[in-house]
XYZ file of C-alpha atoms in Angstrom:
673
model
C -36.797 10.456 23.398
C -35.763 13.111 20.897
C -32.682 12.244 18.829
C -30.169 15.080 18.949
C -28.198 15.954 15.824
C -25.666 18.659 15.103
C -24.011 19.993 11.944
C -21.724 16.978 11.658
C -24.678 14.917 10.453
C -23.962 16.153 6.919
C -20.304 15.023 6.944
C -18.933 11.772 5.504
C -15.943 11.236 7.801
C -16.743 8.300 10.121
C -15.049 10.156 12.964
C -17.192 13.261 12.520
C -20.333 11.173 12.112
C -19.559 9.460 15.437
C -20.094 12.879 17.034
C -23.133 13.882 14.975
C -25.562 12.996 17.778
C -23.637 14.634 20.604
C -25.525 17.429 22.430
C -22.440 19.554 21.734
C -23.194 21.997 18.913
C -20.267 20.803 16.814
C -19.281 22.567 13.611
C -17.002 21.134 10.943
C -14.022 23.363 10.166
C -15.204 26.065 7.796
C -16.410 29.577 7.234
C -19.604 29.239 9.273
C -17.793 28.369 12.488
C -14.984 30.878 12.046
C -17.406 33.732 11.263
C -19.548 32.838 14.271
C -16.540 32.991 16.585
C -15.602 36.457 15.383
C -19.160 37.765 15.358
C -19.890 36.552 18.908
C -16.314 37.102 20.158
C -16.120 33.550 21.498
C -13.148 31.303 22.011
C -12.881 28.429 19.543
C -12.450 24.856 20.706
C -10.634 22.851 18.045
C -11.110 19.186 18.967
C -9.202 16.725 16.782
C -9.184 12.934 16.612
C -9.718 10.001 14.304
C -12.119 7.104 14.000
C -9.879 4.330 15.377
C -8.692 6.362 18.392
C -9.652 4.617 21.662
C -9.238 7.621 23.974
C -11.201 9.790 21.552
C -14.138 7.435 22.123
C -13.623 7.554 25.882
C -13.654 11.350 26.025
C -16.704 11.485 23.784
C -18.620 9.109 26.046
C -17.547 10.796 29.292
C -17.872 14.435 28.230
C -19.274 15.148 24.784
C -22.337 12.938 25.285
C -23.106 14.582 28.644
C -25.790 17.347 28.402
C -24.302 19.328 31.297
C -20.863 19.377 29.709
C -22.362 20.187 26.319
C -24.265 23.133 27.795
C -21.016 24.671 29.069
C -19.289 24.117 25.743
C -22.159 25.519 23.676
C -22.621 28.579 25.862
C -19.027 29.763 25.930
C -17.257 28.325 22.875
C -17.599 27.712 19.171
C -16.860 24.002 19.019
C -15.178 22.587 15.916
C -14.604 18.857 15.366
C -11.841 17.777 12.969
C -10.823 14.427 11.556
C -7.026 14.660 11.665
C -6.709 12.330 8.686
C -8.805 14.624 6.498
C -7.169 17.831 7.726
C -3.593 17.055 8.799
C -2.661 20.664 8.039
C -4.865 21.921 10.878
C -3.815 19.073 13.149
C -0.146 19.867 12.494
C -0.491 23.455 13.682
C -2.455 22.779 16.850
C -0.360 19.735 17.698
C 2.708 21.996 17.674
C 0.835 24.403 19.933
C -0.043 21.722 22.486
C 3.483 20.306 22.397
C 4.909 23.767 23.049
C 2.516 24.267 25.969
C 2.677 20.818 27.586
C 5.778 19.084 26.214
C 3.730 16.261 24.713
C 0.868 15.611 22.331
C -1.508 12.964 21.057
C -5.150 12.346 20.331
C -7.750 13.379 21.212
C -6.218 16.814 20.741
C -8.137 19.716 22.275
C -6.906 23.238 21.612
C -8.624 26.476 22.640
C -8.119 29.470 20.352
C -8.948 33.124 20.053
C -11.733 34.007 17.612
C -8.985 34.538 14.976
C -7.739 30.899 15.363
C -4.565 31.677 17.375
C -4.185 29.111 20.195
C -4.047 29.969 23.897
C -4.387 26.623 25.684
C -4.600 22.926 24.917
C -4.091 19.332 25.892
C -5.093 15.805 24.976
C -7.515 13.637 26.955
C -9.256 15.288 29.909
C -11.388 13.540 32.513
C -14.907 14.928 32.763
C -14.445 16.947 35.964
C -11.110 18.355 34.792
C -12.693 19.245 31.456
C -15.603 21.094 33.052
C -13.251 23.023 35.341
C -11.104 23.953 32.361
C -14.117 25.160 30.387
C -15.165 27.404 33.264
C -11.694 28.781 33.883
C -11.011 29.571 30.228
C -14.364 31.253 29.651
C -13.747 33.435 32.728
C -10.199 34.204 31.619
C -11.397 35.359 28.189
C -14.194 37.476 29.689
C -12.015 39.091 32.363
C -8.492 39.244 30.897
C -8.742 39.313 27.091
C -5.536 41.360 26.766
C -3.515 38.666 28.537
C -5.067 35.989 26.320
C -4.101 37.898 23.180
C -0.577 38.508 24.476
C -0.119 34.808 25.163
C -1.570 33.865 21.757
C 0.925 36.159 20.016
C 3.887 34.466 21.722
C 2.541 30.971 21.144
C 1.792 31.594 17.472
C 5.325 32.908 16.982
C 6.585 29.692 18.549
C 4.482 27.611 16.155
C 5.729 29.540 13.152
C 9.344 29.096 14.233
C 9.141 25.442 15.333
C 10.963 22.884 13.186
C 12.377 25.715 11.095
C 15.017 24.738 8.592
C 17.786 26.935 7.251
C 19.061 27.140 3.718
C 22.691 25.964 3.654
C 24.374 27.408 0.548
C 26.858 24.606 -0.004
C 27.184 21.292 -1.770
C 28.418 18.348 0.257
C 30.500 15.237 -0.182
C 29.353 12.447 2.081
C 31.362 9.473 3.306
C 30.848 6.174 5.113
C 32.026 7.945 8.250
C 28.922 10.130 8.037
C 26.751 7.012 8.012
C 28.634 5.571 10.969
C 28.076 8.835 12.833
C 24.332 8.342 12.366
C 24.210 4.678 13.381
C 26.683 4.454 16.278
C 24.841 6.746 18.744
C 21.528 5.197 17.643
C 22.676 1.730 18.797
C 22.416 2.795 22.435
C 18.636 2.893 22.115
C 18.141 -0.620 20.704
C 16.530 -3.379 22.762
C 18.689 -6.443 22.140
C 16.322 -8.661 24.137
C 12.952 -7.777 22.649
C 13.893 -5.925 19.475
C 12.865 -2.432 18.518
C 13.829 0.530 20.654
C 14.419 0.166 24.364
C 11.220 1.792 25.541
C 7.514 1.300 26.011
C 5.170 1.666 24.268
C 6.793 0.027 21.244
C 5.957 1.307 17.759
C 6.967 -0.656 14.637
C 8.557 2.408 12.910
C 9.044 0.530 9.601
C 11.209 3.186 7.974
C 13.740 2.935 10.814
C 14.232 -0.750 10.143
C 14.308 -0.285 6.385
C 17.272 2.035 6.795
C 19.002 -0.231 9.326
C 18.456 -3.246 7.040
C 20.072 -1.389 4.125
C 22.826 -0.138 6.411
C 23.517 -3.723 7.523
C 23.840 -4.830 3.904
C 25.816 -1.939 2.440
C 28.049 -1.284 5.452
C 28.376 -5.008 6.280
C 27.466 -4.215 9.873
C 26.682 -7.200 12.136
C 24.943 -5.152 14.824
C 22.517 -3.660 12.312
C 21.876 -7.133 10.908
C 21.180 -8.669 14.330
C 18.876 -5.943 15.655
C 16.853 -5.831 12.432
C 16.351 -9.601 12.297
C 15.477 -9.690 15.997
C 12.980 -6.840 15.668
C 11.235 -8.341 12.650
C 10.885 -11.700 14.375
C 9.670 -10.254 17.672
C 7.043 -8.115 15.931
C 5.877 -11.088 13.843
C 5.667 -13.301 16.948
C 4.121 -10.575 19.128
C 0.568 -9.787 20.097
C 0.883 -6.684 17.956
C 0.458 -9.058 14.993
C -2.963 -10.611 14.368
C -2.056 -14.307 14.156
C -5.606 -15.245 13.154
C -6.490 -12.683 10.513
C -3.207 -11.070 9.501
C -2.108 -7.458 9.794
C -0.487 -5.409 12.549
C -1.965 -3.242 15.275
C -0.623 0.273 15.690
C 1.715 -0.341 18.647
C 2.121 -2.355 21.847
C 1.502 -0.655 25.166
C 4.316 -2.667 26.806
C 8.001 -3.232 26.082
C 7.732 -6.690 24.530
C 5.182 -6.377 21.689
C 2.534 -8.203 23.738
C -0.625 -6.184 24.365
C -1.360 -3.909 21.436
C -3.401 -0.798 21.023
C -5.676 -2.822 18.770
C -6.505 -0.367 15.998
C -5.221 -1.441 12.581
C -4.094 1.383 10.319
C -3.599 1.161 6.557
C -0.374 3.179 6.731
C 1.278 0.844 9.255
C 0.387 -2.287 7.347
C 1.400 -0.871 3.977
C 4.852 0.044 5.285
C 5.263 -3.269 7.101
C 4.343 -5.261 3.986
C 7.063 -3.330 2.146
C 9.544 -3.881 4.975
C 8.957 -7.623 5.346
C 9.103 -8.038 1.553
C 12.463 -6.282 1.416
C 13.717 -8.268 4.409
C 12.762 -11.526 2.683
C 14.726 -10.452 -0.379
C 17.659 -9.790 1.971
C 17.718 -13.108 3.847
C 14.950 -15.462 2.580
C 13.341 -16.021 5.986
C 10.041 -17.880 5.371
C 8.463 -16.144 8.388
C 8.684 -12.848 6.520
C 6.919 -14.310 3.499
C 4.093 -15.607 5.706
C 3.659 -12.159 7.249
C 3.453 -10.497 3.822
C 0.927 -12.944 2.402
C -1.261 -12.968 5.517
C -1.202 -9.168 5.808
C -2.143 -8.739 2.166
C -5.001 -11.203 2.678
C -6.239 -8.973 5.511
C -5.971 -5.836 3.379
C -7.965 -7.351 0.518
C -10.523 -9.006 2.775
C -11.260 -6.160 5.165
C -10.202 -2.736 3.892
C -10.382 -2.867 0.090
C -13.118 -0.754 -1.464
C -15.195 -1.863 -4.485
C -13.762 1.023 -6.531
C -10.166 -0.170 -6.118
C -9.102 2.037 -3.226
C -8.266 1.138 0.364
C -10.012 2.308 3.516
C -8.116 3.923 6.369
C -8.456 1.846 9.535
C -10.226 -0.624 11.767
C -11.187 0.539 15.238
C -9.485 -0.668 18.410
C -12.856 -1.259 20.088
C -15.873 -3.430 19.487
C -18.971 -3.405 21.697
C -17.275 -0.587 23.593
C -14.365 -2.782 24.727
C -10.832 -2.400 23.426
C -9.521 -5.600 21.855
C -12.682 -7.640 22.453
C -12.755 -8.873 18.864
C -9.200 -10.221 18.990
C -8.849 -11.796 22.458
C -9.920 -15.181 23.844
C -10.239 -16.942 27.163
C -8.944 -20.487 27.423
C -12.516 -21.755 27.852
C -13.605 -20.067 24.632
C -10.758 -21.759 22.785
C -11.641 -25.148 24.285
C -15.191 -24.737 22.972
C -13.880 -23.850 19.501
C -10.987 -26.307 19.206
C -11.774 -29.253 21.447
C -8.800 -31.568 21.960
C -6.581 -29.456 19.679
C -6.801 -26.526 22.094
C -3.765 -27.693 24.076
C -1.502 -27.492 21.029
C -2.891 -24.107 20.013
C -2.626 -22.671 23.537
C 0.935 -23.918 23.924
C 1.912 -22.257 20.641
C 0.219 -18.926 21.471
C 0.864 -18.802 25.234
C -2.773 -18.976 26.292
C -3.328 -19.426 30.052
C -6.302 -20.138 32.303
C -5.969 -16.793 34.100
C -5.220 -14.945 30.872
C -1.858 -13.673 29.647
C -3.483 -10.206 29.700
C -4.419 -10.471 33.379
C -5.837 -6.948 33.666
C -8.625 -8.002 31.293
C -8.733 -11.719 32.280
C -8.238 -12.821 28.692
C -5.478 -13.748 26.258
C -3.705 -11.836 23.510
C -2.260 -14.454 21.158
C 1.532 -14.223 21.192
C 4.325 -16.542 20.096
C 7.511 -16.806 22.128
C 9.207 -19.766 20.434
C 9.665 -21.011 16.882
C 7.890 -24.073 15.500
C 10.823 -26.414 16.152
C 10.900 -25.551 19.867
C 7.119 -25.847 20.314
C 7.028 -29.166 18.420
C 9.803 -30.523 20.626
C 7.962 -29.363 23.767
C 4.798 -31.163 22.649
C 6.626 -34.231 21.402
C 5.290 -34.038 17.845
C 6.835 -33.483 14.420
C 7.150 -29.923 13.129
C 5.033 -30.730 10.059
C 2.263 -32.122 12.276
C 2.402 -29.020 14.476
C 2.049 -26.698 11.490
C -0.920 -28.729 10.179
C -2.725 -28.586 13.543
C -2.038 -24.869 13.982
C -3.367 -24.023 10.513
C -6.549 -26.009 11.217
C -6.936 -24.292 14.585
C -6.363 -20.817 13.155
C -9.034 -21.449 10.539
C -11.492 -22.604 13.219
C -10.721 -19.613 15.468
C -11.081 -17.292 12.482
C -14.537 -18.713 11.695
C -15.605 -18.301 15.317
C -14.207 -14.778 15.483
C -16.121 -13.784 12.370
C -19.351 -14.332 14.323
C -18.391 -11.587 16.768
C -19.253 -7.914 16.444
C -16.504 -6.489 14.232
C -14.530 -3.339 15.040
C -15.728 -0.212 13.300
C -14.349 0.613 9.860
C -13.042 4.066 8.964
C -13.996 4.064 5.311
C -12.168 7.231 4.295
C -9.915 6.686 1.293
C -6.834 8.912 1.493
C -4.425 9.582 -1.375
C -1.281 9.366 0.773
C -2.126 6.089 2.478
C -3.298 4.558 -0.798
C 0.050 5.545 -2.290
C 1.767 3.614 0.511
C -0.426 0.568 -0.085
C 0.154 0.717 -3.834
C 3.890 0.714 -3.212
C 3.482 -2.186 -0.779
C 1.876 -4.253 -3.529
C 4.667 -3.415 -5.966
C 7.291 -4.284 -3.350
C 5.609 -7.606 -2.609
C 5.276 -8.354 -6.327
C 8.905 -7.410 -6.936
C 10.062 -9.961 -4.349
C 7.514 -12.775 -4.576
C 6.512 -12.529 -8.267
C 2.851 -13.097 -7.360
C 0.735 -11.893 -10.334
C -2.226 -11.092 -8.086
C -0.119 -8.545 -6.189
C 0.588 -6.677 -9.423
C -3.093 -6.791 -10.380
C -4.046 -5.131 -7.088
C -1.336 -2.511 -7.599
C -2.506 -1.596 -11.093
C -6.148 -1.497 -10.004
C -5.261 0.879 -7.171
C -3.120 3.076 -9.443
C -6.019 3.394 -11.872
C -8.311 4.255 -8.969
C -5.983 7.091 -7.955
C -5.915 8.490 -11.491
C -9.682 8.161 -11.946
C -10.901 9.436 -8.600
C -8.098 11.450 -6.998
C -6.344 13.256 -9.845
C -7.937 16.484 -11.080
C -7.897 18.090 -14.512
C -5.416 20.783 -13.476
C -2.852 18.129 -12.523
C -3.441 18.335 -8.767
C -4.577 15.589 -6.421
C -7.500 15.340 -4.045
C -6.646 14.054 -0.581
C -9.937 12.255 0.088
C -12.001 10.123 -2.266
C -15.361 11.818 -2.561
C -18.389 9.535 -3.081
C -21.224 10.948 -5.105
C -23.287 11.802 -2.011
C -20.386 13.292 -0.054
C -20.325 16.773 1.436
C -16.521 16.997 1.372
C -15.611 20.467 0.178
C -11.873 20.539 0.880
C -10.456 18.891 -2.236
C -6.868 20.034 -1.916
C -4.175 17.507 -1.156
C -1.118 17.950 1.036
C 2.543 17.261 0.427
C 2.348 13.729 1.835
C -0.388 12.865 -0.676
C 1.818 13.871 -3.589
C 4.955 12.360 -2.078
C 3.552 8.872 -1.492
C 1.626 8.721 -4.771
C 4.743 9.785 -6.690
C 6.809 7.172 -4.838
C 4.222 4.511 -5.669
C 4.075 5.399 -9.377
C 7.878 5.238 -9.597
C 7.792 1.811 -7.988
C 4.990 0.647 -10.293
C 7.085 1.616 -13.308
C 10.005 -0.420 -12.014
C 7.939 -3.628 -11.932
C 6.071 -3.079 -15.221
C 8.356 -0.913 -17.424
C 5.196 0.990 -18.448
C 6.537 4.533 -18.832
C 3.128 6.158 -18.347
C 3.462 5.594 -14.597
C 6.852 7.296 -14.507
C 5.535 10.249 -16.497
C 2.613 10.537 -14.054
C 5.155 10.675 -11.228
C 7.152 13.352 -13.030
C 4.049 15.433 -13.719
C 3.046 15.347 -10.060
C 6.593 16.251 -9.012
C 6.513 19.290 -11.291
C 3.207 20.316 -9.720
C 4.729 19.993 -6.243
C 7.754 22.130 -7.092
C 5.482 24.823 -8.508
C 2.898 24.883 -5.728
C 4.685 23.761 -2.542
C 8.027 25.518 -3.008
C 9.662 27.443 -0.191
C 12.266 29.486 -2.102
C 13.886 30.766 1.088
C 14.944 27.312 2.288
C 14.822 25.021 -0.725
C 12.369 22.806 1.193
C 8.699 22.160 0.467
C 5.744 23.452 2.444
C 3.220 20.921 3.700
C 0.382 22.929 2.162
C -0.021 24.159 -1.376
C -0.098 27.834 -2.273
C -3.645 27.061 -3.486
C -4.729 25.927 0.004
C -6.655 27.781 2.659
C -4.219 30.009 4.542
C -3.993 29.055 8.221
C -2.126 30.868 11.013
C 1.159 29.199 9.957
C 2.519 27.446 6.896
C 4.715 24.571 8.002
C 7.251 22.142 6.621
C 7.150 18.475 7.569
C 10.778 17.476 8.013
C 11.102 14.736 10.622
C 10.305 11.084 9.985
C 7.896 9.496 12.421
C 5.582 6.489 12.220
C 5.175 7.741 8.654
C 8.235 9.205 6.886
C 8.118 12.994 6.645
C 6.772 14.289 3.338
C 9.933 16.324 2.634
C 12.136 13.248 3.012
C 9.888 11.194 0.717
C 9.937 13.966 -1.887
C 13.723 14.318 -1.649
C 14.089 10.589 -2.365
C 11.549 10.858 -5.188
C 13.373 13.766 -6.810
C 16.670 11.907 -6.504
C 15.197 8.925 -8.371
C 13.329 10.987 -10.959
C 16.506 12.960 -11.602
C 18.252 9.712 -12.536
C 15.373 8.301 -14.559
C 14.962 11.465 -16.622
C 18.537 12.796 -16.393
C 17.036 15.994 -14.930
C 19.591 18.105 -13.082
C 16.900 20.325 -11.537
C 15.458 17.338 -9.678
C 18.893 16.161 -8.562
C 19.912 19.634 -7.406
C 16.690 20.001 -5.421
C 17.170 16.635 -3.695
C 20.783 17.565 -2.910
C 19.765 20.916 -1.440
C 17.118 19.345 0.763
C 19.594 16.774 2.101
C 22.283 19.396 2.715
C 19.802 21.424 4.767
C 18.791 18.461 6.925
C 22.137 16.642 7.125
C 23.358 18.345 10.362
C 20.292 16.985 12.168
C 20.454 13.360 11.040
C 23.247 12.156 13.311
C 21.673 13.855 16.335
C 18.508 11.723 16.172
C 18.719 8.930 13.608
C 15.289 7.487 14.362
C 13.604 10.782 13.447
C 15.543 11.143 10.181
C 15.703 7.537 8.957
C 14.263 8.254 5.526
C 16.739 11.089 5.069
C 19.385 8.541 6.055
C 18.148 6.302 3.209
C 18.930 9.145 0.814
C 22.310 9.592 2.515
C 23.044 5.890 1.847
C 22.389 6.448 -1.851
C 24.613 9.525 -1.896
C 27.479 7.678 -0.198
C 27.267 4.453 -2.199
C 25.872 5.875 -5.405
C 22.966 4.310 -7.220
C 23.051 1.643 -9.918
C 20.941 2.405 -12.966
C 20.147 -1.020 -14.397
C 18.590 -0.993 -17.862
C 17.164 -4.276 -19.182
C 16.074 -4.189 -22.811
C 14.766 -6.558 -25.455
C 12.128 -9.287 -25.682
C 13.260 -11.020 -22.473
C 13.380 -7.810 -20.392
C 10.605 -8.872 -18.025
C 12.069 -12.329 -17.516
C 15.499 -10.842 -16.733
C 13.947 -8.287 -14.386
C 12.254 -11.043 -12.394
C 15.512 -12.978 -12.198
C 17.437 -9.910 -11.024
C 14.941 -9.350 -8.211
C 16.055 -12.622 -6.612
C 19.028 -10.605 -5.388
C 19.056 -7.834 -2.793
C 20.337 -4.625 -4.380
C 18.798 -1.742 -2.400
C 20.958 0.905 -4.082
C 19.464 0.620 -7.574
C 16.798 1.861 -9.921
C 15.655 -0.410 -12.719
C 14.298 0.511 -16.140
C 13.810 -1.046 -19.534
C 11.399 -3.007 -21.690
C 11.226 -3.657 -25.404
C 10.898 0.079 -26.123
C 11.100 3.344 -24.217
C 11.802 7.062 -24.305
C 13.899 7.553 -21.155
C 17.340 9.098 -21.764
C 19.200 6.123 -20.317
C 17.423 3.767 -22.730
C 18.444 5.578 -25.896
C 20.503 3.451 -28.316
C 20.073 0.403 -26.070
C 17.383 -1.489 -27.972
C 18.110 -4.342 -30.338
C 16.605 -7.697 -31.255
C 18.570 -9.300 -28.407
C 17.965 -8.866 -24.692
C 20.715 -6.981 -22.907
C 21.469 -5.748 -19.412
C 23.284 -2.440 -18.917
C 24.732 -1.631 -15.496
C 25.364 2.100 -15.201
C 26.547 4.412 -12.436
C 27.513 8.075 -12.346
C 26.410 8.456 -15.960
C 28.785 5.754 -17.121
C 27.619 2.369 -18.414
C 29.638 -0.816 -18.459
C 29.603 -3.138 -21.441
C 26.197 -4.759 -21.910
C 25.751 -8.388 -20.863
C 23.062 -10.931 -21.623
C 22.812 -12.809 -18.329
C 21.868 -11.634 -14.835
C 24.839 -13.535 -13.404
C 27.166 -11.419 -15.542
C 25.406 -8.198 -14.505
C 25.827 -9.118 -10.835
C 29.590 -9.306 -11.341
C 29.501 -5.676 -12.511
C 27.693 -4.629 -9.322
C 30.076 -4.137 -6.440
């Protein structure tokens, strides 16, 4: 039997390569496909997904592998396949289009366009028969009523260009605690005080939401924020969304109680959750949070670290064509693995004969009770329970390793690596584990070596020597998260080179991503390929929006370097967005983090002298979310001038005013309100 290949065979994206043997004549996005569409006057199908997407695999198997379907597609359309993680700029535009047309979006994303790229129709997953009917109807529509298609495309493109528009507000603002209350109070109505998270299904972790609410609880001394954050963190850690055997979180749970996950594991989720659980441990010293951080980092290093020092993107939800097969167990399988210890293990993780995931007749491991309760139920000591469970987990892990593993998406993205780098610095800051810092520095050097270009720009995707990747531009999220990570790396090392790298990248962003009409930043650089719309990314989602991350970065850099232009830019961005924050707190949580810093101010804590590192580590035993930290035995930053001597000193400063220096952390804490 002849093996079919299409143009995707020369790509390096795992998602595109998955489609390289489809009978569909797929093109990657590029000049060849776009010229062909215009020359032959054919509609373009832009089909977007990613490697770990379960329903992308389903639609491929049902439709794109079918010769009859492929014949229809090839005859009437120019078919372009896109990895959304390589080209989020294209995904952003056509996602807006589908949301405008249907009211919802997701992946796989399928959008039909005129030969000039303007969209006319789209949707997400289509069953085979529905897909074939749609192909026939659209090809007939274009052949018989091209004027109507163009008219509709004009209106839809205008809608895309105007969606999520932001206005320049020519005013400075003074913010108060009442403004913060106005964000949080309406938000409370959407919390699930039984299961944690938001009162809906599916449940997404949304780490940045809980980071803000954690800081709000601390700074505003709000009991409700404290309770819902602690409950959410525990429920997620106990839930099936967490891999109790190998560490790391799945992307979301399909139900309302964190039980059955959509099993793909994404780097960006786990990076943010490592940061969140580290910060939460610093807040309240819950040992569960420490376990989650250490186990999740073990997973990252074991399964998605690259030899070069970068981190891969994701593990698939499926193995052997079945979602979750790698992670789930029947009771009989566990009896074979664990013998007489199975009863203890199954009691702890709610394993049943019929399966706690009855639709699939298997079990997703989930905890419902803490160790004390389970030990009491079994009539054994807590220490004995923990010993048995650790032995069982190790045995189950060894057995699981013999299974067919989920597929690996081995793309290395600048933005997601920036998040993971920051996660390592956050974990090191809290737990003082030297290995965490080593991983952070190795990853930072990887970014500089492989992803930073001579002109000061970044590449989005790491390009192996044999790669065919031609799009080397990065997007605003790449710069934003790498800058954030370099700032954080400076704060745990006091090596100023990392802070100067962050500043250099910020200058590049302001030059190349500036929208002078609004004071915001475009998602694409002025050096990028020009698409049918140039968008901002304002709202925070499962990943904070790139404008909010940059606003926070500029706020911090402005304080580190005493640069008014950075501070003014951050202020302008917040002023523009501020009216929206209280209307939908969950979608503006990272903006709300900046609002917290504006209301409470930010402590600039300089630690100088030979014991600077020792004092920094001691200070990090205390939760002070509204601070930046700088120092060392030497330095060039404005705030460090005239602060070096043979003795170690701690300077607590705020609003460009420093209090008298002290020598002990305990004394510095008294100066911090």
